[in-house]
């Protein structure tokens, strides 16, 4: 590991440390560092965190996915509709993941078969998935039927008081942690993961080395879609409603988390665990701002500043090297 | 006539603990071509960056035209009249020739209130003047992306003239030019020299230096180790200064081998026709044979290799790989690799290597599956294999976990070739395998190619450097306008003949006669 990549890995940690210190010292943010608050923040990280797992693969491969927010909304609607048809929570989750995965697959096909730039292809999907969500929901929120909300049902996935209690975090948080660990290992150590990095680092070299670029890219965007689909399920679990207008602009939070986490939008660099820390940092920032009663615009300006500072530190570091 | 002088004394430049320059003396006068020589890593690029205002020297002083010269940024240098033309030309490909020539100092419309607009008539005038001055027949309205490397270079020189250049610095100007284009460039340089401008000429091709330069300075390990007049100097002596080794040691001793008989053919190209290039090519490669392919830039040599490996779509492609069975290839690089055909790109930075990946990753990228169990890579296996291949090509490194981009050009090229070794390729298709690398690395690569060929690997080497082809190949064929002619034993060619055939093509009847002789 070179000194540059260590610094890259430290970037989200430093950001997180600063955010934690600032609010811990803030007189109005009482209980910011409490266990209780940490549970809440962890829970609030789940949706961006899950989507950021997939987005890390996309960004490391040199691509971008703007359709995340719309896919989350579509999946949350699909989830609620499946529950309303009384098919049970498990099938609802599977359906949400499949819905997301299909959107991602279409993204991948547009990018590889039609050779549309990822920015444009996923911009298209941003509109299509959002529209589809409104269409199948009849442009209304889809309430989850009470039967599905009974104990051990949908809500349990995102509950701050998990059952059994020794779980400490909600199952949604544990799912995110587990998936993140698996994804981190896959990205670093699997043939697929290294091919993803190689494509992002230099696609021409990857082609010359006989890597199946089209197939790999389709897989990447499908995974990203599936992750967003799971995030949609978690959103439905938290809100107990499938909302076609939810998660507007969420894709930008997801991209921000990945970039703060050390990824380069030029591709070839980035890691899943960094993205998770980036997502956690943004959730802590939101929580701190809420506690101190700061207006949302303060939070927005802060997140914007952190992105710019995080990336410019990296650029300066590279220039000196 | 006033003669300008650029004089650098005792220049040092340290990056942390690395002493890129450590005592360089260099001077160039108006009306001369001064060659700056040295192997890669000798400090030429750093010296050029100091002159161009990219880096400030740690110590030493530069005097230009009688005054201290300390540019704070590249624009300062250009304003002073010192213009550098880089090896990788940095014009804007989407703009037109004339837009490129005036880029950064576009003449404005003089009328009041319209000064934000570009005076297009004046742009045309300036561009035409500059192009005419160097005798370049390039249309001012052509898009630079549509030009070849030689024309792009002329555009860069025209641009320097439009900036009223006083010291023109050329970094490896001929590395992607053909012999004819080199001659044209030299004519331009001679007219600039006659004009009283100073030219700093950096090149690996000593034969060219002997032709064009008046004086030379040799750098080694960041220091000036010698300088003098070119007239009366000998190439051998200069090479010794550069590398501390003799010229006849650059090429390995000739290999003793007979023309392979039909039974040992390992790679039989019966037909390749690309989308536009190549138009016609058929050849066969015996086990352990090294075939050189020479031709002008644009003759279709690179396209030939790319079509063979399946990187570019081919209209017709009939290749049989007959190590033990007959296989016709039709697919992409993956299929070619699976049949032991490896390819090294001429453009190692843009295509050949992923510069921010590690040495180990670059070497094993095309065969990662071999080190994987259930889709996950065993790092010990990757490390071991990459160490072995890097050692075989003597890649100088701190570890195989180093990013390839941090290595010198010669070592990068060795990594690109080490990948083919890892692929266990039987047929190596090498496109300009020693472009822009130092003499010592070249020599090591030649020796490695020979030892691999002695072990049974076969090679197709595309090169624009005739001495290299004559030095290492068993047979050489010339490509002309997309047609690959019959090959001949390397000892039957002379340098002059190769260049002539490349420029004019072969008389087809003569080729057929020769082919029938071989058949009998």
mmCIF file of C-alpha atoms in Angstrom, chain A residues 111-320:
data_model
loop_
_atom_site.group_PDB
_atom_site.id
_atom_site.type_symbol
_atom_site.label_atom_id
_atom_site.label_comp_id
_atom_site.label_asym_id
_atom_site.label_seq_id
_atom_site.Cartn_x
_atom_site.Cartn_y
_atom_site.Cartn_z
ATOM 1 C CA UNK A 111 -24.523 1.458 -21.949
ATOM 2 C CA UNK A 112 -23.030 -1.602 -23.638
ATOM 3 C CA UNK A 113 -25.357 -2.454 -26.516
ATOM 4 C CA UNK A 114 -26.452 1.035 -27.535
ATOM 5 C CA UNK A 115 -23.118 2.544 -26.452
ATOM 6 C CA UNK A 116 -24.815 5.387 -24.616
ATOM 7 C CA UNK A 117 -22.627 7.215 -22.077
ATOM 8 C CA UNK A 118 -23.507 6.087 -18.510
ATOM 9 C CA UNK A 119 -24.420 9.641 -17.536
ATOM 10 C CA UNK A 120 -27.035 9.854 -20.297
ATOM 11 C CA UNK A 121 -28.308 6.269 -20.049
ATOM 12 C CA UNK A 122 -28.910 6.514 -16.306
ATOM 13 C CA UNK A 123 -30.343 10.020 -16.701
ATOM 14 C CA UNK A 124 -32.892 8.375 -18.964
ATOM 15 C CA UNK A 125 -33.542 5.700 -16.351
ATOM 16 C CA UNK A 126 -33.947 8.420 -13.719
ATOM 17 C CA UNK A 127 -36.999 9.582 -15.633
ATOM 18 C CA UNK A 128 -38.262 6.157 -16.683
ATOM 19 C CA UNK A 129 -38.112 4.535 -13.230
ATOM 20 C CA UNK A 130 -39.671 7.551 -11.538
ATOM 21 C CA UNK A 131 -42.463 7.567 -14.114
ATOM 22 C CA UNK A 132 -42.982 3.823 -13.761
ATOM 23 C CA UNK A 133 -43.253 4.224 -9.978
ATOM 24 C CA UNK A 134 -45.966 6.844 -10.388
ATOM 25 C CA UNK A 135 -47.729 4.771 -13.027
ATOM 26 C CA UNK A 136 -48.015 1.524 -11.059
ATOM 27 C CA UNK A 137 -48.951 3.391 -7.873
ATOM 28 C CA UNK A 138 -51.591 5.487 -9.615
ATOM 29 C CA UNK A 139 -49.594 8.573 -8.588
ATOM 30 C CA UNK A 140 -50.426 7.974 -4.960
ATOM 31 C CA UNK A 141 -48.725 6.645 -1.907
ATOM 32 C CA UNK A 142 -49.344 2.944 -1.483
ATOM 33 C CA UNK A 143 -50.076 2.118 2.145
ATOM 34 C CA UNK A 144 -48.803 -1.136 3.513
ATOM 35 C CA UNK A 145 -51.742 -3.141 4.898
ATOM 36 C CA UNK A 146 -51.827 -3.421 8.734
ATOM 37 C CA UNK A 147 -51.478 -7.221 8.545
ATOM 38 C CA UNK A 148 -47.947 -6.833 7.216
ATOM 39 C CA UNK A 149 -47.004 -4.480 10.029
ATOM 40 C CA UNK A 150 -47.670 -6.879 12.878
ATOM 41 C CA UNK A 151 -44.781 -8.013 15.054
ATOM 42 C CA UNK A 152 -41.938 -9.588 13.102
ATOM 43 C CA UNK A 153 -43.331 -8.037 9.953
ATOM 44 C CA UNK A 154 -42.097 -5.290 7.660
ATOM 45 C CA UNK A 155 -41.370 -2.674 10.310
ATOM 46 C CA UNK A 156 -39.039 -4.985 12.199
ATOM 47 C CA UNK A 157 -36.488 -4.556 9.413
ATOM 48 C CA UNK A 158 -35.842 -0.944 10.268
ATOM 49 C CA UNK A 159 -36.868 -0.852 13.938
ATOM 50 C CA UNK A 160 -34.609 0.834 16.475
ATOM 51 C CA UNK A 161 -35.770 -1.678 19.052
ATOM 52 C CA UNK A 162 -34.880 -4.913 17.329
ATOM 53 C CA UNK A 163 -36.302 -8.181 18.431
ATOM 54 C CA UNK A 164 -34.415 -9.924 20.052
ATOM 55 C CA UNK A 165 -32.916 -6.966 21.847
ATOM 56 C CA UNK A 166 -29.311 -8.245 21.869
ATOM 57 C CA UNK A 167 -29.217 -7.551 18.142
ATOM 58 C CA UNK A 168 -28.701 -3.917 19.152
ATOM 59 C CA UNK A 169 -29.026 -2.613 15.603
ATOM 60 C CA UNK A 170 -32.000 -3.100 13.334
ATOM 61 C CA UNK A 171 -31.794 -5.999 10.847
ATOM 62 C CA UNK A 172 -31.520 -3.360 8.104
ATOM 63 C CA UNK A 173 -28.273 -2.054 9.602
ATOM 64 C CA UNK A 174 -26.897 -5.586 9.954
ATOM 65 C CA UNK A 175 -27.837 -6.354 6.354
ATOM 66 C CA UNK A 176 -25.975 -3.243 5.219
ATOM 67 C CA UNK A 177 -22.874 -4.111 7.265
ATOM 68 C CA UNK A 178 -22.835 -7.698 6.025
ATOM 69 C CA UNK A 179 -23.355 -6.742 2.390
ATOM 70 C CA UNK A 180 -20.716 -4.033 2.639
ATOM 71 C CA UNK A 181 -18.149 -6.492 3.997
ATOM 72 C CA UNK A 182 -18.921 -9.022 1.266
ATOM 73 C CA UNK A 183 -18.863 -6.344 -1.429
ATOM 74 C CA UNK A 184 -15.575 -4.922 -0.147
ATOM 75 C CA UNK A 185 -14.012 -8.362 -0.367
ATOM 76 C CA UNK A 186 -15.455 -8.983 -3.814
ATOM 77 C CA UNK A 187 -14.182 -5.648 -5.124
ATOM 78 C CA UNK A 188 -10.648 -6.161 -3.790
ATOM 79 C CA UNK A 189 -10.111 -9.864 -4.159
ATOM 80 C CA UNK A 190 -12.401 -11.420 -6.736
ATOM 81 C CA UNK A 191 -11.613 -11.707 -10.428
ATOM 82 C CA UNK A 192 -14.785 -9.738 -11.094
ATOM 83 C CA UNK A 193 -13.761 -6.949 -8.690
ATOM 84 C CA UNK A 194 -10.292 -6.605 -10.147
ATOM 85 C CA UNK A 195 -11.767 -6.537 -13.635
ATOM 86 C CA UNK A 196 -14.087 -3.724 -12.475
ATOM 87 C CA UNK A 197 -11.059 -1.770 -11.216
ATOM 88 C CA UNK A 198 -9.133 -2.464 -14.412
ATOM 89 C CA UNK A 199 -11.990 -1.223 -16.599
ATOM 90 C CA UNK A 200 -12.168 1.976 -14.566
ATOM 91 C CA UNK A 201 -8.431 2.431 -14.596
ATOM 92 C CA UNK A 202 -7.993 1.972 -18.339
ATOM 93 C CA UNK A 203 -10.740 0.431 -20.410
ATOM 94 C CA UNK A 204 -8.504 0.011 -23.461
ATOM 95 C CA UNK A 205 -6.000 -2.021 -21.463
ATOM 96 C CA UNK A 206 -8.816 -4.138 -20.072
ATOM 97 C CA UNK A 207 -10.031 -4.836 -23.604
ATOM 98 C CA UNK A 208 -6.554 -5.717 -24.767
ATOM 99 C CA UNK A 209 -6.257 -8.139 -21.868
ATOM 100 C CA UNK A 210 -9.308 -10.020 -23.045
ATOM 101 C CA UNK A 211 -11.604 -8.901 -20.229
ATOM 102 C CA UNK A 212 -15.260 -9.205 -21.248
ATOM 103 C CA UNK A 213 -16.070 -5.539 -20.801
ATOM 104 C CA UNK A 214 -19.714 -5.627 -21.889
ATOM 105 C CA UNK A 215 -20.593 -8.535 -19.665
ATOM 106 C CA UNK A 216 -18.790 -7.003 -16.695
ATOM 107 C CA UNK A 217 -20.491 -3.641 -17.119
ATOM 108 C CA UNK A 218 -23.942 -5.214 -17.370
ATOM 109 C CA UNK A 219 -23.200 -7.056 -14.135
ATOM 110 C CA UNK A 220 -22.007 -3.846 -12.447
ATOM 111 C CA UNK A 221 -25.145 -1.871 -13.269
ATOM 112 C CA UNK A 222 -27.393 -4.799 -12.396
ATOM 113 C CA UNK A 223 -25.731 -5.054 -8.987
ATOM 114 C CA UNK A 224 -26.128 -1.306 -8.496
ATOM 115 C CA UNK A 225 -29.819 -1.617 -9.398
ATOM 116 C CA UNK A 226 -30.316 -4.542 -7.039
ATOM 117 C CA UNK A 227 -28.675 -2.600 -4.188
ATOM 118 C CA UNK A 228 -30.958 0.373 -4.883
ATOM 119 C CA UNK A 229 -33.891 -2.069 -4.956
ATOM 120 C CA UNK A 230 -32.989 -3.387 -1.507
ATOM 121 C CA UNK A 231 -32.657 0.229 -0.327
ATOM 122 C CA UNK A 232 -36.191 0.785 -1.670
ATOM 123 C CA UNK A 233 -37.426 -2.132 0.418
ATOM 124 C CA UNK A 234 -35.779 -0.639 3.525
ATOM 125 C CA UNK A 235 -37.366 2.720 2.757
ATOM 126 C CA UNK A 236 -40.773 1.085 2.530
ATOM 127 C CA UNK A 237 -40.085 -0.675 5.842
ATOM 128 C CA UNK A 238 -39.177 2.588 7.528
ATOM 129 C CA UNK A 239 -42.062 4.639 6.156
ATOM 130 C CA UNK A 240 -44.564 1.734 5.998
ATOM 131 C CA UNK A 241 -45.647 3.209 2.722
ATOM 132 C CA UNK A 242 -44.559 2.892 -0.903
ATOM 133 C CA UNK A 243 -44.013 6.431 -2.048
ATOM 134 C CA UNK A 244 -43.457 7.149 -5.768
ATOM 135 C CA UNK A 245 -42.075 10.616 -4.999
ATOM 136 C CA UNK A 246 -39.647 9.469 -2.279
ATOM 137 C CA UNK A 247 -35.857 9.598 -2.483
ATOM 138 C CA UNK A 248 -35.836 12.535 -4.893
ATOM 139 C CA UNK A 249 -32.220 13.486 -5.559
ATOM 140 C CA UNK A 250 -30.953 10.595 -3.416
ATOM 141 C CA UNK A 251 -28.515 9.653 -6.202
ATOM 142 C CA UNK A 252 -26.493 12.753 -5.407
ATOM 143 C CA UNK A 253 -26.192 11.778 -1.716
ATOM 144 C CA UNK A 254 -25.069 8.341 -2.830
ATOM 145 C CA UNK A 255 -22.453 9.717 -5.210
ATOM 146 C CA UNK A 256 -21.307 12.129 -2.477
ATOM 147 C CA UNK A 257 -20.877 9.249 -0.022
ATOM 148 C CA UNK A 258 -18.789 7.280 -2.525
ATOM 149 C CA UNK A 259 -16.612 10.264 -3.418
ATOM 150 C CA UNK A 260 -16.077 11.293 0.211
ATOM 151 C CA UNK A 261 -15.225 7.647 0.780
ATOM 152 C CA UNK A 262 -12.172 7.958 -1.434
ATOM 153 C CA UNK A 263 -13.371 7.012 -4.924
ATOM 154 C CA UNK A 264 -12.340 8.914 -8.007
ATOM 155 C CA UNK A 265 -15.016 9.754 -10.577
ATOM 156 C CA UNK A 266 -12.330 9.078 -13.188
ATOM 157 C CA UNK A 267 -12.538 5.431 -12.155
ATOM 158 C CA UNK A 268 -10.043 2.872 -10.905
ATOM 159 C CA UNK A 269 -10.073 4.020 -7.313
ATOM 160 C CA UNK A 270 -12.422 3.671 -4.386
ATOM 161 C CA UNK A 271 -13.607 1.154 -1.857
ATOM 162 C CA UNK A 272 -16.880 -0.050 -0.384
ATOM 163 C CA UNK A 273 -15.901 0.505 3.249
ATOM 164 C CA UNK A 274 -14.821 4.075 2.484
ATOM 165 C CA UNK A 275 -18.206 4.690 0.872
ATOM 166 C CA UNK A 276 -19.901 3.346 4.014
ATOM 167 C CA UNK A 277 -17.908 5.766 6.178
ATOM 168 C CA UNK A 278 -18.855 8.548 3.765
ATOM 169 C CA UNK A 279 -22.535 7.654 4.105
ATOM 170 C CA UNK A 280 -22.212 7.435 7.900
ATOM 171 C CA UNK A 281 -20.547 10.831 8.023
ATOM 172 C CA UNK A 282 -23.369 12.431 6.078
ATOM 173 C CA UNK A 283 -25.933 10.850 8.404
ATOM 174 C CA UNK A 284 -24.052 12.108 11.487
ATOM 175 C CA UNK A 285 -23.899 15.546 9.965
ATOM 176 C CA UNK A 286 -27.648 15.520 9.349
ATOM 177 C CA UNK A 287 -28.285 14.306 12.887
ATOM 178 C CA UNK A 288 -26.008 16.937 14.418
ATOM 179 C CA UNK A 289 -27.596 19.729 12.440
ATOM 180 C CA UNK A 290 -31.036 18.590 13.524
ATOM 181 C CA UNK A 291 -30.014 18.447 17.193
ATOM 182 C CA UNK A 292 -28.463 21.880 17.163
ATOM 183 C CA UNK A 293 -31.550 23.212 15.451
ATOM 184 C CA UNK A 294 -29.582 24.401 12.403
ATOM 185 C CA UNK A 295 -31.579 24.996 9.290
ATOM 186 C CA UNK A 296 -31.336 22.381 6.525
ATOM 187 C CA UNK A 297 -29.497 24.840 4.354
ATOM 188 C CA UNK A 298 -26.606 24.784 6.845
ATOM 189 C CA UNK A 299 -26.431 21.024 6.404
ATOM 190 C CA UNK A 300 -26.548 21.310 2.629
ATOM 191 C CA UNK A 301 -23.771 23.899 2.551
ATOM 192 C CA UNK A 302 -21.661 21.761 4.921
ATOM 193 C CA UNK A 303 -22.037 18.595 2.845
ATOM 194 C CA UNK A 304 -21.188 20.520 -0.297
ATOM 195 C CA UNK A 305 -18.107 21.986 1.343
ATOM 196 C CA UNK A 306 -16.968 18.603 2.648
ATOM 197 C CA UNK A 307 -17.161 17.059 -0.828
ATOM 198 C CA UNK A 308 -15.119 19.855 -2.356
ATOM 199 C CA UNK A 309 -12.530 19.864 0.445
ATOM 200 C CA UNK A 310 -12.218 16.067 0.489
ATOM 201 C CA UNK A 311 -11.594 15.885 -3.231
ATOM 202 C CA UNK A 312 -9.271 18.892 -3.398
ATOM 203 C CA UNK A 313 -7.072 17.464 -0.640
ATOM 204 C CA UNK A 314 -6.733 14.387 -2.818
ATOM 205 C CA UNK A 315 -5.958 16.396 -5.940
ATOM 206 C CA UNK A 316 -3.300 18.437 -4.107
ATOM 207 C CA UNK A 317 -1.779 15.257 -2.735
ATOM 208 C CA UNK A 318 -1.543 13.778 -6.209
ATOM 209 C CA UNK A 319 -0.080 16.900 -7.730
ATOM 210 C CA UNK A 320 2.711 16.892 -5.156
#
